[in-house]
GROMACS .gro file of N, CA, C and O in nm:
model
  548
    1MET      N    1  -5.836  -5.028   5.479
    1MET     CA    2  -5.722  -5.017   5.391
    1MET      C    3  -5.598  -5.079   5.455
    1MET      O    4  -5.513  -5.131   5.386
    2SER      N    5  -5.589  -5.077   5.587
    2SER     CA    6  -5.467  -5.128   5.653
    2SER      C    7  -5.452  -5.278   5.636
    2SER      O    8  -5.340  -5.329   5.640
    3ILE      N    9  -5.561  -5.351   5.617
    3ILE     CA   10  -5.551  -5.496   5.598
    3ILE      C   11  -5.476  -5.526   5.469
    3ILE      O   12  -5.385  -5.608   5.467
    4GLU      N   13  -5.513  -5.456   5.360
    4GLU     CA   14  -5.445  -5.476   5.232
    4GLU      C   15  -5.300  -5.431   5.241
    4GLU      O   16  -5.210  -5.497   5.190
    5PHE      N   17  -5.277  -5.316   5.307
    5PHE     CA   18  -5.142  -5.263   5.323
    5PHE      C   19  -5.057  -5.362   5.403
    5PHE      O   20  -4.943  -5.393   5.365
    6GLN      N   21  -5.112  -5.414   5.510
    6GLN     CA   22  -5.041  -5.512   5.592
    6GLN      C   23  -5.007  -5.636   5.511
    6GLN      O   24  -4.894  -5.686   5.517
    7ARG      N   25  -5.102  -5.685   5.435
    7ARG     CA   26  -5.079  -5.804   5.353
    7ARG      C   27  -4.966  -5.780   5.251
    7ARG      O   28  -4.879  -5.865   5.233
    8ASP      N   29  -4.967  -5.662   5.188
    8ASP     CA   30  -4.862  -5.629   5.090
    8ASP      C   31  -4.725  -5.621   5.156
    8ASP      O   32  -4.626  -5.670   5.102
    9LEU      N   33  -4.719  -5.556   5.273
    9LEU     CA   34  -4.591  -5.544   5.343
    9LEU      C   35  -4.540  -5.679   5.390
    9LEU      O   36  -4.419  -5.706   5.386
   10GLN      N   37  -4.631  -5.766   5.433
   10GLN     CA   38  -4.590  -5.902   5.471
   10GLN      C   39  -4.533  -5.976   5.350
   10GLN      O   40  -4.431  -6.043   5.360
   11ALA      N   41  -4.600  -5.963   5.236
   11ALA     CA   42  -4.553  -6.028   5.114
   11ALA      C   43  -4.417  -5.974   5.071
   11ALA      O   44  -4.337  -6.046   5.010
   12ASP      N   45  -4.389  -5.848   5.105
   12ASP     CA   46  -4.259  -5.787   5.072
   12ASP      C   47  -4.150  -5.828   5.171
   12ASP      O   48  -4.034  -5.792   5.154
   13GLY      N   49  -4.188  -5.901   5.277
   13GLY     CA   50  -4.091  -5.953   5.372
   13GLY      C   51  -4.053  -5.859   5.485
   13GLY      O   52  -3.952  -5.881   5.554
   14PHE      N   53  -4.132  -5.754   5.509
   14PHE     CA   54  -4.100  -5.664   5.619
   14PHE      C   55  -4.130  -5.730   5.753
   14PHE      O   56  -4.228  -5.805   5.766
   15PRO      N   57  -4.048  -5.703   5.856
   15PRO     CA   58  -4.076  -5.758   5.989
   15PRO      C   59  -4.201  -5.693   6.049
   15PRO      O   60  -4.240  -5.582   6.011
   16HIS      N   61  -4.262  -5.762   6.145
   16HIS     CA   62  -4.387  -5.719   6.206
   16HIS      C   63  -4.379  -5.575   6.260
   16HIS      O   64  -4.471  -5.496   6.239
   17GLU      N   65  -4.269  -5.541   6.328
   17GLU     CA   66  -4.256  -5.407   6.387
   17GLU      C   67  -4.257  -5.299   6.278
   17GLU      O   68  -4.318  -5.194   6.295
   18GLU      N   69  -4.188  -5.324   6.169
   18GLU     CA   70  -4.183  -5.227   6.059
   18GLU      C   71  -4.321  -5.212   5.993
   18GLU      O   72  -4.362  -5.103   5.957
   19ILE      N   73  -4.391  -5.323   5.979
   19ILE     CA   74  -4.526  -5.319   5.921
   19ILE      C   75  -4.616  -5.233   6.008
   19ILE      O   76  -4.687  -5.145   5.957
   20GLN      N   77  -4.614  -5.256   6.140
   20GLN     CA   78  -4.699  -5.177   6.229
   20GLN      C   79  -4.662  -5.029   6.225
   20GLN      O   80  -4.749  -4.942   6.227
   21LYS      N   81  -4.534  -5.001   6.218
   21LYS     CA   82  -4.485  -4.863   6.211
   21LYS      C   83  -4.538  -4.794   6.084
   21LYS      O   84  -4.588  -4.681   6.089
   22ARG      N   85  -4.531  -4.862   5.971
   22ARG     CA   86  -4.577  -4.804   5.845
   22ARG      C   87  -4.729  -4.786   5.842
   22ARG      O   88  -4.779  -4.686   5.791
   23ILE      N   89  -4.801  -4.882   5.896
   23ILE     CA   90  -4.948  -4.871   5.901
   23ILE      C   91  -4.988  -4.755   5.990
   23ILE      O   92  -5.075  -4.675   5.954
   24THR      N   93  -4.924  -4.743   6.105
   24THR     CA   94  -4.955  -4.633   6.198
   24THR      C   95  -4.925  -4.499   6.133
   24THR      O   96  -5.006  -4.406   6.141
   25ARG      N   97  -4.810  -4.488   6.067
   25ARG     CA   98  -4.774  -4.362   6.000
   25ARG      C   99  -4.875  -4.326   5.892
   25ARG      O  100  -4.919  -4.212   5.881
   26SER      N  101  -4.915  -4.423   5.813
   26SER     CA  102  -5.013  -4.399   5.707
   26SER      C  103  -5.146  -4.351   5.764
   26SER      O  104  -5.205  -4.254   5.717
   27ARG      N  105  -5.193  -4.420   5.867
   27ARG     CA  106  -5.320  -4.385   5.930
   27ARG      C  107  -5.313  -4.244   5.990
   27ARG      O  108  -5.404  -4.163   5.973
   28GLU      N  109  -5.202  -4.212   6.057
   28GLU     CA  110  -5.186  -4.079   6.117
   28GLU      C  111  -5.183  -3.969   6.012
   28GLU      O  112  -5.239  -3.861   6.034
   29ARG      N  113  -5.118  -3.994   5.900
   29ARG     CA  114  -5.114  -3.893   5.793
   29ARG      C  115  -5.254  -3.862   5.742
   29ARG      O  116  -5.290  -3.747   5.722
   30ILE      N  117  -5.334  -3.965   5.723
   30ILE     CA  118  -5.469  -3.946   5.672
   30ILE      C  119  -5.556  -3.874   5.775
   30ILE      O  120  -5.624  -3.776   5.745
   31LEU      N  121  -5.552  -3.922   5.898
   31LEU     CA  122  -5.639  -3.866   6.002
   31LEU      C  123  -5.598  -3.727   6.049
   31LEU      O  124  -5.682  -3.652   6.097
   32SER      N  125  -5.470  -3.691   6.034
   32SER     CA  126  -5.425  -3.560   6.081
   32SER      C  127  -5.437  -3.452   5.975
   32SER      O  128  -5.426  -3.333   6.007
   33ALA      N  129  -5.461  -3.489   5.851
   33ALA     CA  130  -5.472  -3.389   5.745
   33ALA      C  131  -5.603  -3.312   5.761
   33ALA      O  132  -5.710  -3.373   5.776
   34PRO      N  133  -5.597  -3.178   5.759
   34PRO     CA  134  -5.721  -3.100   5.770
   34PRO      C  135  -5.818  -3.129   5.654
   34PRO      O  136  -5.938  -3.134   5.674
   35VAL      N  137  -5.763  -3.150   5.535
   35VAL     CA  138  -5.845  -3.180   5.417
   35VAL      C  139  -5.780  -3.295   5.341
   35VAL      O  140  -5.660  -3.294   5.317
   36VAL      N  141  -5.860  -3.393   5.305
   36VAL     CA  142  -5.815  -3.503   5.221
   36VAL      C  143  -5.902  -3.502   5.095
   36VAL      O  144  -6.025  -3.504   5.104
   37ILE      N  145  -5.837  -3.493   4.981
   37ILE     CA  146  -5.908  -3.493   4.852
   37ILE      C  147  -5.872  -3.621   4.780
   37ILE      O  148  -5.755  -3.653   4.763
   38ILE      N  149  -5.974  -3.696   4.738
   38ILE     CA  150  -5.951  -3.818   4.659
   38ILE      C  151  -5.975  -3.782   4.513
   38ILE      O  152  -6.084  -3.739   4.475
   39LEU      N  153  -5.871  -3.799   4.431
   39LEU     CA  154  -5.883  -3.776   4.287
   39LEU      C  155  -5.928  -3.904   4.221
   39LEU      O  156  -5.870  -4.010   4.243
   40ASN      N  157  -6.033  -3.894   4.140
   40ASN     CA  158  -6.091  -4.012   4.075
   40ASN      C  159  -6.094  -3.995   3.924
   40ASN      O  160  -6.111  -3.884   3.873
   41LEU      N  161  -6.083  -4.106   3.856
   41LEU     CA  162  -6.098  -4.111   3.711
   41LEU      C  163  -6.236  -4.167   3.681
   41LEU      O  164  -6.281  -4.260   3.748
   42ASP      N  165  -6.304  -4.110   3.582
   42ASP     CA  166  -6.437  -4.159   3.543
   42ASP      C  167  -6.440  -4.168   3.391
   42ASP      O  168  -6.437  -4.068   3.322
   43MET      N  169  -6.444  -4.290   3.341
   43MET     CA  170  -6.443  -4.312   3.196
   43MET      C  171  -6.581  -4.303   3.133
   43MET      O  172  -6.594  -4.312   3.012
   44SER      N  173  -6.685  -4.281   3.212
   44SER     CA  174  -6.821  -4.290   3.159
   44SER      C  175  -6.853  -4.184   3.054
   44SER      O  176  -6.944  -4.203   2.974
   45GLU      N  177  -6.780  -4.073   3.055
   45GLU     CA  178  -6.807  -3.970   2.954
   45GLU      C  179  -6.695  -3.955   2.852
   45GLU      O  180  -6.694  -3.861   2.775
   46MET      N  181  -6.603  -4.050   2.854
   46MET     CA  182  -6.493  -4.048   2.758
   46MET      C  183  -6.540  -4.115   2.628
   46MET      O  184  -6.639  -4.188   2.627
   47ASP      N  185  -6.466  -4.090   2.521
   47ASP     CA  186  -6.499  -4.154   2.394
   47ASP      C  187  -6.476  -4.305   2.402
   47ASP      O  188  -6.389  -4.351   2.475
   48VAL      N  189  -6.557  -4.379   2.327
   48VAL     CA  190  -6.547  -4.525   2.325
   48VAL      C  191  -6.499  -4.567   2.187
   48VAL      O  192  -6.553  -4.522   2.085
   49TYR      N  193  -6.397  -4.654   2.184
   49TYR     CA  194  -6.340  -4.701   2.058
   49TYR      C  195  -6.346  -4.853   2.053
   49TYR      O  196  -6.336  -4.919   2.157
   50PRO      N  197  -6.357  -4.909   1.934
   50PRO     CA  198  -6.364  -5.055   1.921
   50PRO      C  199  -6.228  -5.124   1.931
   50PRO      O  200  -6.221  -5.242   1.961
   51ASP      N  201  -6.119  -5.051   1.907
   51ASP     CA  202  -5.988  -5.115   1.904
   51ASP      C  203  -5.908  -5.087   2.031
   51ASP      O  204  -5.926  -4.984   2.097
   52THR      N  205  -5.820  -5.181   2.065
   52THR     CA  206  -5.742  -5.174   2.188
   52THR      C  207  -5.651  -5.052   2.193
   52THR      O  208  -5.640  -4.988   2.298
   53LYS      N  209  -5.587  -5.020   2.082
   53LYS     CA  210  -5.492  -4.909   2.080
   53LYS      C  211  -5.558  -4.778   2.122
   53LYS      O  212  -5.507  -4.706   2.207
   54ARG      N  213  -5.672  -4.747   2.063
   54ARG     CA  214  -5.739  -4.621   2.096
   54ARG      C  215  -5.805  -4.627   2.235
   54ARG      O  216  -5.812  -4.526   2.304
   55LYS      N  217  -5.854  -4.744   2.276
   55LYS     CA  218  -5.907  -4.759   2.411
   55LYS      C  219  -5.799  -4.726   2.514
   55LYS      O  220  -5.824  -4.654   2.612
   56GLN      N  221  -5.679  -4.780   2.493
   56GLN     CA  222  -5.568  -4.754   2.586
   56GLN      C  223  -5.529  -4.607   2.584
   56GLN      O  224  -5.501  -4.549   2.690
   57ALA      N  225  -5.528  -4.547   2.465
   57ALA     CA  226  -5.494  -4.405   2.455
   57ALA      C  227  -5.598  -4.320   2.527
   57ALA      O  228  -5.563  -4.223   2.595
   58GLU      N  229  -5.724  -4.353   2.513
   58GLU     CA  230  -5.831  -4.278   2.580
   58GLU      C  231  -5.819  -4.290   2.732
   58GLU      O  232  -5.837  -4.192   2.805
   59TYR      N  233  -5.787  -4.411   2.780
   59TYR     CA  234  -5.769  -4.431   2.923
   59TYR      C  235  -5.649  -4.352   2.974
   59TYR      O  236  -5.657  -4.285   3.077
   60LEU      N  237  -5.539  -4.357   2.900
   60LEU     CA  238  -5.420  -4.282   2.939
   60LEU      C  239  -5.448  -4.132   2.940
   60LEU      O  240  -5.404  -4.061   3.031
   61MET      N  241  -5.525  -4.084   2.845
   61MET     CA  242  -5.562  -3.943   2.842
   61MET      C  243  -5.643  -3.906   2.967
   61MET      O  244  -5.624  -3.800   3.026
   62ALA      N  245  -5.731  -3.995   3.010
   62ALA     CA  246  -5.809  -3.970   3.131
   62ALA      C  247  -5.720  -3.967   3.255
   62ALA      O  248  -5.735  -3.882   3.341
   63VAL      N  249  -5.624  -4.060   3.263
   63VAL     CA  250  -5.530  -4.062   3.375
   63VAL      C  251  -5.451  -3.931   3.378
   63VAL      O  252  -5.434  -3.870   3.484
   64GLN      N  253  -5.404  -3.888   3.261
   64GLN     CA  254  -5.329  -3.762   3.254
   64GLN      C  255  -5.416  -3.644   3.295
   64GLN      O  256  -5.368  -3.550   3.360
   65SER      N  257  -5.542  -3.647   3.261
   65SER     CA  258  -5.633  -3.538   3.299
   65SER      C  259  -5.651  -3.531   3.450
   65SER      O  260  -5.656  -3.423   3.508
   66VAL      N  261  -5.663  -3.647   3.514
   66VAL     CA  262  -5.675  -3.650   3.660
   66VAL      C  263  -5.548  -3.594   3.723
   66VAL      O  264  -5.554  -3.513   3.815
   67ALA      N  265  -5.433  -3.636   3.671
   67ALA     CA  266  -5.305  -3.587   3.724
   67ALA      C  267  -5.294  -3.436   3.705
   67ALA      O  268  -5.249  -3.364   3.795
   68ASN      N  269  -5.336  -3.387   3.590
   68ASN     CA  270  -5.331  -3.243   3.564
   68ASN      C  271  -5.423  -3.169   3.661
   68ASN      O  272  -5.385  -3.064   3.716
   69ALA      N  273  -5.541  -3.222   3.685
   69ALA     CA  274  -5.634  -3.158   3.780
   69ALA      C  275  -5.574  -3.155   3.920
   69ALA      O  276  -5.583  -3.054   3.991
   70GLY      N  277  -5.508  -3.264   3.960
   70GLY     CA  278  -5.445  -3.268   4.091
   70GLY      C  279  -5.332  -3.167   4.103
   70GLY      O  280  -5.318  -3.100   4.206
   71THR      N  281  -5.255  -3.153   3.998
   71THR     CA  282  -5.147  -3.054   3.997
   71THR      C  283  -5.204  -2.914   4.012
   71THR      O  284  -5.152  -2.832   4.089
   72GLN      N  285  -5.312  -2.885   3.940
   72GLN     CA  286  -5.374  -2.753   3.948
   72GLN      C  287  -5.428  -2.727   4.089
   72GLN      O  288  -5.418  -2.615   4.141
   73LEU      N  289  -5.486  -2.830   4.151
   73LEU     CA  290  -5.534  -2.815   4.290
   73LEU      C  291  -5.419  -2.783   4.385
   73LEU      O  292  -5.431  -2.696   4.472
   74LEU      N  293  -5.306  -2.852   4.369
   74LEU     CA  294  -5.191  -2.826   4.455
   74LEU      C  295  -5.134  -2.687   4.432
   74LEU      O  296  -5.096  -2.618   4.527
   75LEU      N  297  -5.130  -2.642   4.307
   75LEU     CA  298  -5.082  -2.507   4.277
   75LEU      C  299  -5.175  -2.402   4.337
   75LEU      O  300  -5.131  -2.301   4.393
   76ALA      N  301  -5.306  -2.425   4.326
   76ALA     CA  302  -5.403  -2.330   4.382
   76ALA      C  303  -5.390  -2.326   4.535
   76ALA      O  304  -5.395  -2.218   4.595
   77ALA      N  305  -5.371  -2.442   4.597
   77ALA     CA  306  -5.353  -2.446   4.742
   77ALA      C  307  -5.227  -2.369   4.782
   77ALA      O  308  -5.229  -2.289   4.875
   78HIS      N  309  -5.120  -2.391   4.709
   78HIS     CA  310  -4.994  -2.321   4.737
   78HIS      C  311  -5.011  -2.170   4.724
   78HIS      O  312  -4.960  -2.094   4.807
   79ALA      N  313  -5.085  -2.126   4.624
   79ALA     CA  314  -5.109  -1.982   4.604
   79ALA      C  315  -5.184  -1.921   4.722
   79ALA      O  316  -5.174  -1.801   4.746
   80GLU      N  317  -5.258  -2.004   4.795
   80GLU     CA  318  -5.332  -1.956   4.912
   80GLU      C  319  -5.255  -1.976   5.043
   80GLU      O  320  -5.310  -1.960   5.152
   81GLY      N  321  -5.128  -2.016   5.031
   81GLY     CA  322  -5.046  -2.035   5.150
   81GLY      C  323  -5.062  -2.171   5.216
   81GLY      O  324  -5.019  -2.191   5.328
   82LEU      N  325  -5.125  -2.263   5.146
   82LEU     CA  326  -5.146  -2.399   5.198
   82LEU      C  327  -5.036  -2.492   5.148
   82LEU      O  328  -4.975  -2.468   5.044
   83GLY      N  329  -5.017  -2.598   5.221
   83GLY     CA  330  -4.927  -2.703   5.176
   83GLY      C  331  -5.008  -2.821   5.128
   83GLY      O  332  -5.124  -2.837   5.164
   84GLY      N  333  -4.947  -2.902   5.045
   84GLY     CA  334  -5.017  -3.019   4.994
   84GLY      C  335  -4.921  -3.133   4.967
   84GLY      O  336  -4.805  -3.110   4.933
   85VAL      N  337  -4.971  -3.254   4.983
   85VAL     CA  338  -4.893  -3.375   4.956
   85VAL      C  339  -4.977  -3.466   4.868
   85VAL      O  340  -5.095  -3.489   4.895
   86TRP      N  341  -4.915  -3.517   4.763
   86TRP     CA  342  -4.979  -3.610   4.670
   86TRP      C  343  -4.940  -3.751   4.711
   86TRP      O  344  -4.822  -3.781   4.726
   87VAL      N  345  -5.038  -3.840   4.730
   87VAL     CA  346  -5.014  -3.978   4.768
   87VAL      C  347  -5.092  -4.067   4.671
   87VAL      O  348  -5.210  -4.045   4.647
   88CYS      N  349  -5.026  -4.168   4.618
   88CYS     CA  350  -5.091  -4.257   4.520
   88CYS      C  351  -5.143  -4.387   4.579
   88CYS      O  352  -5.179  -4.478   4.507
   89SER      N  353  -5.151  -4.397   4.711
   89SER     CA  354  -5.195  -4.522   4.773
   89SER      C  355  -5.333  -4.570   4.729
   89SER      O  356  -5.356  -4.692   4.727
   90PRO      N  357  -5.427  -4.482   4.689
   90PRO     CA  358  -5.555  -4.535   4.640
   90PRO      C  359  -5.542  -4.628   4.520
   90PRO      O  360  -5.629  -4.712   4.496
   91LEU      N  361  -5.432  -4.617   4.443
   91LEU     CA  362  -5.413  -4.707   4.329
   91LEU      C  363  -5.397  -4.852   4.374
   91LEU      O  364  -5.428  -4.943   4.298
   92PHE      N  365  -5.352  -4.873   4.497
   92PHE     CA  366  -5.330  -5.008   4.548
   92PHE      C  367  -5.455  -5.072   4.608
   92PHE      O  368  -5.460  -5.194   4.623
   93VAL      N  369  -5.554  -4.990   4.644
   93VAL     CA  370  -5.675  -5.042   4.708
   93VAL      C  371  -5.800  -4.970   4.657
   93VAL      O  372  -5.882  -4.922   4.735
   94PRO      N  373  -5.820  -4.963   4.525
   94PRO     CA  374  -5.933  -4.885   4.474
   94PRO      C  375  -6.069  -4.936   4.520
   94PRO      O  376  -6.157  -4.855   4.551
   95GLU      N  377  -6.085  -5.067   4.530
   95GLU     CA  378  -6.215  -5.121   4.571
   95GLU      C  379  -6.247  -5.082   4.715
   95GLU      O  380  -6.362  -5.051   4.748
   96THR      N  381  -6.146  -5.083   4.800
   96THR     CA  382  -6.166  -5.044   4.940
   96THR      C  383  -6.206  -4.898   4.949
   96THR      O  384  -6.299  -4.863   5.022
   97ILE      N  385  -6.136  -4.813   4.876
   97ILE     CA  386  -6.169  -4.669   4.876
   97ILE      C  387  -6.312  -4.648   4.825
   97ILE      O  388  -6.390  -4.574   4.886
   98GLN      N  389  -6.348  -4.716   4.716
   98GLN     CA  390  -6.484  -4.702   4.662
   98GLN      C  391  -6.588  -4.745   4.766
   98GLN      O  392  -6.689  -4.677   4.783
   99ARG      N  393  -6.563  -4.856   4.831
   99ARG     CA  394  -6.660  -4.909   4.928
   99ARG      C  395  -6.671  -4.818   5.051
   99ARG      O  396  -6.780  -4.779   5.091
  100VAL      N  397  -6.558  -4.782   5.109
  100VAL     CA  398  -6.558  -4.703   5.232
  100VAL      C  399  -6.620  -4.565   5.210
  100VAL      O  400  -6.694  -4.515   5.295
  101LEU      N  401  -6.592  -4.504   5.097
  101LEU     CA  402  -6.644  -4.370   5.069
  101LEU      C  403  -6.775  -4.371   4.990
  101LEU      O  404  -6.828  -4.266   4.957
  102ALA      N  405  -6.826  -4.490   4.959
  102ALA     CA  406  -6.950  -4.505   4.882
  102ALA      C  407  -6.944  -4.425   4.752
  102ALA      O  408  -7.037  -4.352   4.716
  103LEU      N  409  -6.834  -4.442   4.679
  103LEU     CA  410  -6.815  -4.372   4.552
  103LEU      C  411  -6.895  -4.441   4.442
  103LEU      O  412  -6.918  -4.562   4.448
  104PRO      N  413  -6.934  -4.365   4.341
  104PRO     CA  414  -7.001  -4.429   4.227
  104PRO      C  415  -6.911  -4.536   4.165
  104PRO      O  416  -6.788  -4.525   4.168
  105GLU      N  417  -6.971  -4.639   4.108
  105GLU     CA  418  -6.896  -4.749   4.048
  105GLU      C  419  -6.801  -4.703   3.939
  105GLU      O  420  -6.698  -4.766   3.916
  106THR      N  421  -6.837  -4.598   3.867
  106THR     CA  422  -6.755  -4.552   3.756
  106THR      C  423  -6.633  -4.471   3.801
  106THR      O  424  -6.548  -4.439   3.718
  107TRP      N  425  -6.624  -4.437   3.928
  107TRP     CA  426  -6.511  -4.359   3.978
  107TRP      C  427  -6.398  -4.453   4.018
  107TRP      O  428  -6.416  -4.542   4.100
  108GLU      N  429  -6.280  -4.431   3.961
  108GLU     CA  430  -6.160  -4.508   3.992
  108GLU      C  431  -6.065  -4.421   4.072
  108GLU      O  432  -6.006  -4.328   4.016
  109PRO      N  433  -6.047  -4.447   4.202
  109PRO     CA  434  -5.954  -4.367   4.281
  109PRO      C  435  -5.813  -4.373   4.225
  109PRO      O  436  -5.761  -4.480   4.195
  110GLN      N  437  -5.753  -4.257   4.208
  110GLN     CA  438  -5.620  -4.247   4.150
  110GLN      C  439  -5.516  -4.193   4.248
  110GLN      O  440  -5.401  -4.233   4.243
  111ALA      N  441  -5.555  -4.099   4.330
  111ALA     CA  442  -5.460  -4.035   4.420
  111ALA      C  443  -5.534  -3.971   4.536
  111ALA      O  444  -5.656  -3.955   4.532
  112MET      N  445  -5.456  -3.933   4.636
  112MET     CA  446  -5.511  -3.867   4.753
  112MET      C  447  -5.422  -3.745   4.779
  112MET      O  448  -5.299  -3.755   4.775
  113LEU      N  449  -5.486  -3.631   4.802
  113LEU     CA  450  -5.413  -3.509   4.836
  113LEU      C  451  -5.441  -3.474   4.981
  113LEU      O  452  -5.557  -3.472   5.023
  114PHE      N  453  -5.336  -3.449   5.058
  114PHE     CA  454  -5.350  -3.397   5.193
  114PHE      C  455  -5.322  -3.248   5.184
  114PHE      O  456  -5.217  -3.207   5.136
  115VAL      N  457  -5.415  -3.165   5.230
  115VAL     CA  458  -5.402  -3.021   5.218
  115VAL      C  459  -5.422  -2.956   5.354
  115VAL      O  460  -5.513  -2.993   5.429
  116GLY      N  461  -5.339  -2.857   5.384
  116GLY     CA  462  -5.353  -2.782   5.508
  116GLY      C  463  -5.241  -2.681   5.521
  116GLY      O  464  -5.155  -2.670   5.434
  117TYR      N  465  -5.242  -2.607   5.628
  117TYR     CA  466  -5.133  -2.513   5.654
  117TYR      C  467  -5.013  -2.592   5.703
  117TYR      O  468  -5.026  -2.673   5.795
  118PRO      N  469  -4.898  -2.572   5.641
  118PRO     CA  470  -4.781  -2.651   5.680
  118PRO      C  471  -4.731  -2.615   5.820
  118PRO      O  472  -4.729  -2.498   5.857
  119ALA      N  473  -4.692  -2.717   5.897
  119ALA     CA  474  -4.635  -2.696   6.029
  119ALA      C  475  -4.495  -2.637   6.017
  119ALA      O  476  -4.450  -2.563   6.104
  120GLU      N  477  -4.427  -2.669   5.909
  120GLU     CA  478  -4.294  -2.615   5.882
  120GLU      C  479  -4.272  -2.613   5.731
  120GLU      O  480  -4.338  -2.686   5.658
  121LEU      N  481  -4.182  -2.529   5.687
  121LEU     CA  482  -4.149  -2.522   5.545
  121LEU      C  483  -4.018  -2.597   5.523
  121LEU      O  484  -3.914  -2.554   5.572
  122PRO      N  485  -4.023  -2.707   5.450
  122PRO     CA  486  -3.901  -2.785   5.429
  122PRO      C  487  -3.806  -2.711   5.333
  122PRO      O  488  -3.848  -2.626   5.254
  123GLU      N  489  -3.680  -2.747   5.343
  123GLU     CA  490  -3.581  -2.693   5.249
  123GLU      C  491  -3.614  -2.747   5.109
  123GLU      O  492  -3.655  -2.862   5.094
  124ALA      N  493  -3.595  -2.663   5.010
  124ALA     CA  494  -3.617  -2.707   4.871
  124ALA      C  495  -3.513  -2.813   4.836
  124ALA      O  496  -3.394  -2.798   4.868
  125ARG      N  497  -3.557  -2.918   4.773
  125ARG     CA  498  -3.465  -3.024   4.730
  125ARG      C  499  -3.390  -2.978   4.606
  125ARG      O  500  -3.442  -2.902   4.525
  126GLU      N  501  -3.267  -3.027   4.593
  126GLU     CA  502  -3.188  -2.995   4.476
  126GLU      C  503  -3.252  -3.061   4.354
  126GLU      O  504  -3.293  -3.177   4.359
  127ARG      N  505  -3.262  -2.987   4.245
  127ARG     CA  506  -3.322  -3.037   4.122
  127ARG      C  507  -3.213  -3.058   4.016
  127ARG      O  508  -3.108  -2.994   4.019
  128LYS      N  509  -3.240  -3.145   3.922
  128LYS     CA  510  -3.149  -3.163   3.810
  128LYS      C  511  -3.153  -3.038   3.723
  128LYS      O  512  -3.257  -2.972   3.713
  129SER      N  513  -3.044  -3.011   3.657
  129SER     CA  514  -3.040  -2.897   3.567
  129SER      C  515  -3.123  -2.927   3.443
  129SER      O  516  -3.148  -3.043   3.409
  130ILE      N  517  -3.163  -2.822   3.375
  130ILE     CA  518  -3.243  -2.839   3.252
  130ILE      C  519  -3.166  -2.919   3.148
  130ILE      O  520  -3.225  -2.995   3.072
  131GLN      N  521  -3.033  -2.906   3.146
  131GLN     CA  522  -2.952  -2.980   3.051
  131GLN      C  523  -2.956  -3.130   3.078
  131GLN      O  524  -2.944  -3.211   2.986
  132GLU      N  525  -2.974  -3.167   3.204
  132GLU     CA  526  -2.977  -3.309   3.240
  132GLU      C  527  -3.108  -3.377   3.200
  132GLU      O  528  -3.113  -3.499   3.187
  133ILE      N  529  -3.212  -3.300   3.184
  133ILE     CA  530  -3.343  -3.361   3.158
  133ILE      C  531  -3.402  -3.323   3.023
  133ILE      O  532  -3.517  -3.354   2.994
  134THR      N  533  -3.323  -3.259   2.940
  134THR     CA  534  -3.370  -3.217   2.808
  134THR      C  535  -3.287  -3.283   2.700
  134THR      O  536  -3.165  -3.291   2.709
  135LEU      N  537  -3.353  -3.330   2.597
  135LEU     CA  538  -3.286  -3.392   2.483
  135LEU      C  539  -3.287  -3.292   2.368
  135LEU      O  540  -3.392  -3.242   2.329
  136TYR      N  541  -3.169  -3.263   2.318
  136TYR     CA  542  -3.155  -3.172   2.205
  136TYR      C  543  -3.112  -3.254   2.084
  136TYR      O  544  -2.999  -3.301   2.078
  137PRO      N  545  -3.201  -3.275   1.987
  137PRO     CA  546  -3.164  -3.357   1.870
  137PRO      C  547  -3.062  -3.290   1.780
  137PRO      O  548  -3.042  -3.176   1.776
   0.00000   0.00000   0.00000
């Protein structure tokens, strides 16, 4: 995975030192996580439609289902006193993830969850108020 990551960072114009720093950090995060869960999408049991509009809607519904499952996993981990981090890097290298983990061809890697007991509890970030994110017609 680091070859693709390195190539992307080079294309983005990052200097060599920064590229190595980011690759090392990414590798350390993966290898130091007690549990890594790869969330995958599988369209093989979804409905099949002849038109593009419904095909796209069915695919989007599957993506949303994967995201919902990941959220539920993170909530369940939190309820058990575990920490979790959602990372979407598999979206950038799905073929590599499939090959390295010998995943079925129909599985599309969508996200990676790092789960474990947190070394520290970060301060809660400030959130926008409900008025800022709600539209009242």
